[in-house]
Every structure is written in structure tokens, then in C-alpha cells.
Amino acid sequence: MAINKNNQLKALHCCYTAGTGGGKSVAVQYAEMMPKSPCLAIFDPYGDYVYQTGSKLDIGFAGKRVYHYSSRKAFAIAFFDAWGTKRPFRIAYKPAKPSRTEMLWFCELMWHAADGTRRLDVVIEEVAKWCDTTGKEQSALGECLTGGRKFGLVIHTVFQRSTEVPKTVLSQSPYKIIGIQEAKADAKRMAEECSIEIEQIAALEPLTYIKKLPGWGNVEQLDLRNVFN
Ligand SMILES: Nc1ncnc2c1ncn2[C@@H]1O[C@H](COP(=O)(O)OP(=O)(O)O)[C@@H](O)[C@H]1O
Ligand SMILES: [Mg+2]
């Protein structure tokens, strides 16, 4: 059960949306929504953050090692060990058979660990795949998004199409990073969410984004094309 409720904590949840290859995972690592030394747990069903020893590419999480586990038991033990040290860590759950049930199990664990005196960053990749509504998400994921801020949770949700995610994901995330959109319906949805013109979204290129901050029409341009140079 989440402990140490602190109503004064601000919601820092962020969603990241772009077509495939648009730079969602790059933005999660480099859009500066993540602390430099995070306590970070990732639901990483496709291994986007797998660390490769000796690779020249900047893989892992922003070049740092991520520890992956594919069984619930091994992940839960490693996660609580890491969280218990009170030191930064990057850890991922990559279930053998990703499913909504696995995603919700992961969210329940995060809710259980949440502590209003400490920030815990949580990434959920491809969130649309694990959701079956575009309405209210009434589950452990919904609970993390709606109640999590008071307990130090910062939820980073990643998805390709905004028209396929629960509205809870969009409405509870005051920060939004929008990359290239493949469908007009998704671009329109995000333009409305950010109170900007759809043309601004249509003009985006891979690894360029519009970053929505809290507040009406409060947006910035973000360019991560040079991040690997
Ligand atoms: N480690 C890396 N080194 C160099 N380029 C990368 C690396 N990771 C991603 N990229 C570039 O960024 C693009 C977007 O990648 P990514 O963020 O994984 O897309 P998405 O998550 O939206 O599918 C890739 O097509 C690739 O060109
Ligand atoms: Mg990705």
C-alpha cells in the first residue's frame, strides 16, 4: 500500500506519443522529464532499454545500465532490493508474454511501493496495447495516474496513437511530448489537448517534438536530432 501521502506534491506525469521510429523512447530518456539519477522502473515488453555491454550505441537508459527481469518473482525481488537501498537504480520488467495482466501486475507493485517522501519514476511502454478502453481507466494503472502524485509516483506513458489510449492517460499527464503523428485523427486529438494548431504537429520530423507543459497553450519546441552526435 502506498504510504506517506503528501497532497502538496505536484503531478509530474508525462506522456510521449509518436509514430513508430518517431523517437518516443529517445524522448523518455532525453527530454529532461527524468531525474539525472532516477529511481526508475520500466515496463519494457519489447526490450527498448536493454543494455548491451560493449556496444558503441548509447543503449540502456541514457547510456546507463538497466537490469531486466522476465519473471515476476525475480523482478519483484530485485525491485524491492533496489528501492530499499534508497539509492538510484534503473530496472525493467520484460515479461515473457506481455499482456494487460502483466502490465497491471507491474502497476500494482509500483502502487504498493509508492512513498510520498520519495520520487519513483515509472515508464510504461506501448500503453495502448495493454488498455481496452479509451474512456476511464479503472485499474491499478488508473490509480497510479490519478492518486500516484501524492505518493511520489511519476508515470511516463508511451504510445503511438492518442486515439487508442484511455482518456485518463491524457487528462492526468500535465506534461506531453508529441512527436510525428501517423494519422490525422491522432494529430487532431493532440492539437486539441495542447490548444495548438494541427499544422504545428504536421510540421514535425522524427526526433523533433512539441512539449506541452502545465497551463493553457503552454508549449515548447524540442529537438533531439543531435542527441547521439
Ligand atoms: N541508441 C541510439 N543511437 C543512435 N540513434 C538512435 C538510438 N536510439 C534511437 N535512435 C534513433 O532514434 C530514432 C527513434 O528511435 P525510438 O525513440 O526508439 O523510436 P520509437 O520509440 O518512437 O519507436 C531511431 O529511428 C534511430 O534513428
Ligand atoms: Mg520505442
Coordinates of C-alpha atoms and ligand atoms in Angstrom, one line a residue:
M1 CA 0.0 0.0 0.0
A2 CA 1.2 3.5 -0.9
I3 CA 2.4 5.4 2.2
N4 CA 3.2 8.9 3.4
K5 CA 0.5 10.8 1.4
N6 CA 1.6 14.4 0.6
N7 CA -1.1 16.4 -1.1
Q8 CA 1.3 19.2 -1.9
L9 CA 3.2 17.1 -4.4
K10 CA 2.6 18.3 -8.0
A11 CA 1.6 15.9 -10.8
L12 CA 4.6 15.4 -13.0
H13 CA 3.2 12.6 -15.1
C14 CA 4.3 12.8 -18.7
C15 CA 3.1 11.1 -21.9
Y16 CA 5.1 10.5 -25.0
T17 CA 3.4 10.0 -28.3
A18 CA 4.8 9.5 -31.9
G19 CA 4.5 7.0 -34.7
T20 CA 7.0 4.1 -34.7
G21 CA 10.6 5.4 -35.0
G22 CA 9.3 8.9 -34.2
G23 CA 11.5 9.0 -31.1
K24 CA 9.3 8.1 -28.2
S25 CA 11.9 6.1 -26.3
V26 CA 14.6 8.7 -27.1
A27 CA 12.4 11.4 -25.6
V28 CA 11.7 9.3 -22.5
Q29 CA 15.5 9.3 -21.9
Y30 CA 16.5 12.7 -23.1
A31 CA 13.5 15.1 -22.9
E32 CA 14.6 16.1 -19.4
M33 CA 11.5 14.8 -17.7
M34 CA 13.5 12.2 -15.9
P35 CA 15.8 13.0 -12.9
K36 CA 19.6 12.5 -13.7
S37 CA 19.8 9.8 -11.1
P38 CA 16.4 8.3 -11.0
C39 CA 14.7 5.6 -9.0
L40 CA 13.3 4.1 -12.2
A41 CA 11.2 1.1 -13.0
I42 CA 10.2 0.4 -16.6
F43 CA 7.6 -1.9 -18.1
D44 CA 9.6 -2.8 -21.2
P45 CA 7.9 -5.6 -23.0
Y46 CA 9.9 -5.1 -26.2
G47 CA 13.3 -4.5 -24.6
D48 CA 13.7 -1.0 -25.8
Y49 CA 16.1 -0.2 -22.9
V50 CA 18.1 -3.4 -22.9
Y51 CA 21.8 -2.6 -22.1
Q52 CA 24.4 -4.1 -24.4
T53 CA 27.8 -4.4 -22.9
G54 CA 30.5 -3.0 -25.2
S55 CA 28.0 -1.6 -27.7
K56 CA 29.1 1.7 -29.2
L57 CA 25.5 2.8 -29.3
D58 CA 24.2 4.6 -26.3
I59 CA 21.8 1.9 -25.2
G60 CA 20.3 1.1 -21.9
F61 CA 18.7 4.2 -20.3
A62 CA 20.5 7.3 -21.5
G63 CA 23.7 5.1 -21.7
K64 CA 23.3 3.7 -18.2
R65 CA 22.8 0.1 -17.4
V66 CA 19.3 -1.2 -17.0
Y67 CA 18.7 -4.5 -15.2
H68 CA 16.0 -6.6 -17.0
Y69 CA 13.9 -9.4 -15.4
S70 CA 11.4 -11.6 -17.2
S71 CA 9.8 -13.3 -14.2
R72 CA 7.5 -11.6 -11.7
K73 CA 9.4 -13.1 -8.8
A74 CA 12.8 -12.0 -10.0
F75 CA 11.7 -8.6 -10.9
A76 CA 9.8 -8.0 -7.6
I77 CA 12.8 -9.1 -5.5
A78 CA 15.3 -7.0 -7.5
F79 CA 12.9 -4.0 -7.4
F80 CA 12.4 -4.1 -3.7
D81 CA 16.1 -4.6 -3.1
A82 CA 16.9 -1.6 -5.2
W83 CA 14.1 0.6 -3.7
G84 CA 15.2 -0.4 -0.2
T85 CA 18.7 0.9 -0.7
K86 CA 17.4 4.4 -1.2
R87 CA 19.9 4.9 -4.0
P88 CA 19.2 5.5 -7.7
F89 CA 18.5 2.5 -9.9
R90 CA 17.2 1.6 -13.4
I91 CA 15.3 -1.7 -13.6
A92 CA 12.9 -3.2 -16.1
Y93 CA 10.2 -5.9 -16.2
K94 CA 10.2 -7.6 -19.6
P95 CA 7.6 -10.4 -19.2
A96 CA 8.0 -13.5 -21.5
K97 CA 4.4 -13.0 -22.6
P98 CA 3.4 -9.3 -22.3
S99 CA -0.3 -8.7 -21.6
R100 CA -2.7 -6.4 -19.9
T101 CA -2.5 -8.6 -16.8
E102 CA 1.3 -8.3 -16.7
M103 CA 1.1 -4.5 -17.1
L104 CA -1.4 -4.3 -14.3
W105 CA 0.6 -6.5 -12.0
F106 CA 3.6 -4.2 -12.6
C107 CA 1.4 -1.1 -11.8
E108 CA 0.1 -2.8 -8.6
L109 CA 3.7 -3.3 -7.5
M110 CA 4.5 0.3 -8.1
W111 CA 1.5 1.4 -6.2
H112 CA 2.5 -0.9 -3.3
A113 CA 6.0 0.6 -3.3
A114 CA 5.0 4.3 -3.6
D115 CA 6.1 6.5 -0.7
G116 CA 5.2 10.2 -0.6
T117 CA 8.6 11.1 0.8
R118 CA 10.5 9.7 -2.3
R119 CA 10.1 10.1 -6.0
L120 CA 9.6 6.9 -8.0
D121 CA 9.7 7.2 -11.8
V122 CA 7.7 4.6 -13.8
V123 CA 7.8 4.1 -17.5
I124 CA 5.1 2.1 -19.3
E125 CA 5.9 1.4 -22.9
E126 CA 3.2 0.9 -25.6
V127 CA 0.4 1.6 -23.1
A128 CA -2.4 1.5 -25.7
K129 CA -1.6 -2.2 -26.2
W130 CA -2.4 -3.0 -22.6
C131 CA -5.6 -1.0 -22.4
D132 CA -9.1 -1.9 -23.5
T133 CA -10.8 1.4 -23.2
T134 CA -10.5 4.9 -24.5
G135 CA -12.6 6.1 -21.5
K136 CA -11.7 6.0 -17.9
E137 CA -9.0 3.6 -16.9
Q138 CA -10.3 1.9 -13.7
S139 CA -7.4 -0.3 -12.7
A140 CA -4.0 -0.1 -11.0
L141 CA -2.8 2.0 -13.9
G142 CA -5.6 4.4 -13.4
E143 CA -4.9 4.5 -9.7
C144 CA -1.2 5.3 -10.3
L145 CA -2.2 8.1 -12.6
T146 CA -4.9 9.7 -10.5
G147 CA -3.7 9.1 -7.0
G148 CA 0.0 8.5 -7.6
R149 CA 1.3 12.0 -7.4
K150 CA 0.5 12.3 -3.7
F151 CA 2.7 9.3 -3.1
G152 CA 5.7 10.4 -5.2
L153 CA 4.9 8.4 -8.3
V154 CA 5.8 10.0 -11.7
I155 CA 4.2 8.0 -14.5
H156 CA 5.7 8.2 -18.0
T157 CA 3.3 6.6 -20.5
V158 CA 4.4 5.8 -24.1
F159 CA 2.1 5.2 -27.0
Q160 CA 1.8 5.6 -30.8
R161 CA -1.8 6.6 -31.2
S162 CA -3.5 9.0 -28.8
T163 CA -6.9 7.9 -30.1
E164 CA -6.3 4.5 -28.7
V165 CA -5.4 5.3 -25.1
P166 CA -7.7 5.8 -22.1
K167 CA -8.6 9.5 -21.6
T168 CA -7.2 9.1 -18.0
V169 CA -3.7 8.8 -19.5
L170 CA -4.1 12.2 -21.3
S171 CA -6.0 14.1 -18.7
Q172 CA -3.8 13.1 -15.8
S173 CA -0.5 13.9 -17.6
P174 CA 0.2 17.6 -17.4
Y175 CA 3.3 17.1 -19.5
K176 CA 3.0 15.8 -23.0
I177 CA 5.8 15.2 -25.6
I178 CA 4.4 14.9 -29.1
G179 CA 6.4 13.7 -32.0
I180 CA 5.4 12.8 -35.6
Q181 CA 1.9 11.5 -35.9
E182 CA 0.9 8.9 -38.5
A183 CA -2.8 9.6 -38.5
K184 CA -4.7 12.9 -38.8
A185 CA -7.1 11.8 -36.0
D186 CA -4.2 11.4 -33.6
A187 CA -2.7 14.8 -34.6
K188 CA -6.1 16.4 -34.1
R189 CA -6.5 14.9 -30.7
M190 CA -3.1 16.1 -29.5
A191 CA -3.6 19.6 -31.1
E192 CA -6.8 19.9 -29.0
E193 CA -5.1 18.6 -25.9
C194 CA -2.4 21.2 -26.2
S195 CA -4.6 24.1 -27.6
I196 CA -2.4 24.4 -30.7
E197 CA -3.0 24.2 -34.4
I198 CA -2.8 20.8 -36.1
E199 CA -0.3 22.3 -38.7
Q200 CA 2.3 22.7 -35.9
I201 CA 2.1 18.9 -35.4
A202 CA 2.0 18.2 -39.1
A203 CA 5.3 20.1 -39.5
L204 CA 7.2 17.7 -37.1
E205 CA 10.1 15.5 -38.2
P206 CA 11.4 12.4 -36.5
L207 CA 13.1 13.3 -33.2
T208 CA 11.5 16.7 -33.1
Y209 CA 8.6 17.3 -30.7
I210 CA 6.2 19.7 -29.2
K211 CA 6.4 19.7 -25.4
K212 CA 3.3 20.6 -23.6
L213 CA 3.8 22.0 -20.1
P214 CA 1.1 22.7 -17.5
G215 CA -1.0 25.7 -18.3
W216 CA -3.2 26.7 -21.2
G217 CA -1.4 26.6 -24.6
N218 CA 1.9 26.4 -22.8
V219 CA 4.1 24.6 -25.4
E220 CA 7.8 24.5 -26.3
Q221 CA 9.7 23.1 -29.3
L222 CA 12.0 20.2 -28.6
D223 CA 14.7 18.9 -31.0
L224 CA 16.6 15.7 -30.1
R225 CA 18.1 15.1 -33.5
N226 CA 21.6 15.8 -32.2
V227 CA 21.4 13.7 -29.1
F228 CA 23.6 10.9 -30.4
N229 CA 26.2 13.1 -32.2
Ligands
LIG1 N1 21.0 4.4 -29.3 C1 20.8 5.1 -30.4 N2 21.8 5.5 -31.2 C2 21.6 6.2 -32.3 N3 20.3 6.5 -32.8 C3 19.3 6.1 -32.1 C4 19.4 5.4 -30.9 N4 18.2 5.1 -30.4 C5 17.3 5.6 -31.3 N5 18.0 6.2 -32.3 C6 17.4 6.9 -33.4 O1 16.2 7.5 -33.0 C7 15.0 7.0 -33.8 C8 13.8 6.9 -32.9 O2 14.0 5.8 -32.0 P1 13.0 5.5 -30.8 O3 13.0 6.6 -29.8 O4 13.4 4.1 -30.3 O5 11.6 5.4 -31.6 P2 10.2 5.0 -31.0 O6 10.3 4.7 -29.6 O7 9.3 6.2 -31.2 O8 9.7 3.8 -31.9 C9 15.5 5.7 -34.4 O9 14.9 5.5 -35.6 C10 17.0 6.0 -34.6 O10 17.3 6.7 -35.8
MG2 MG 10.2 2.9 -28.5

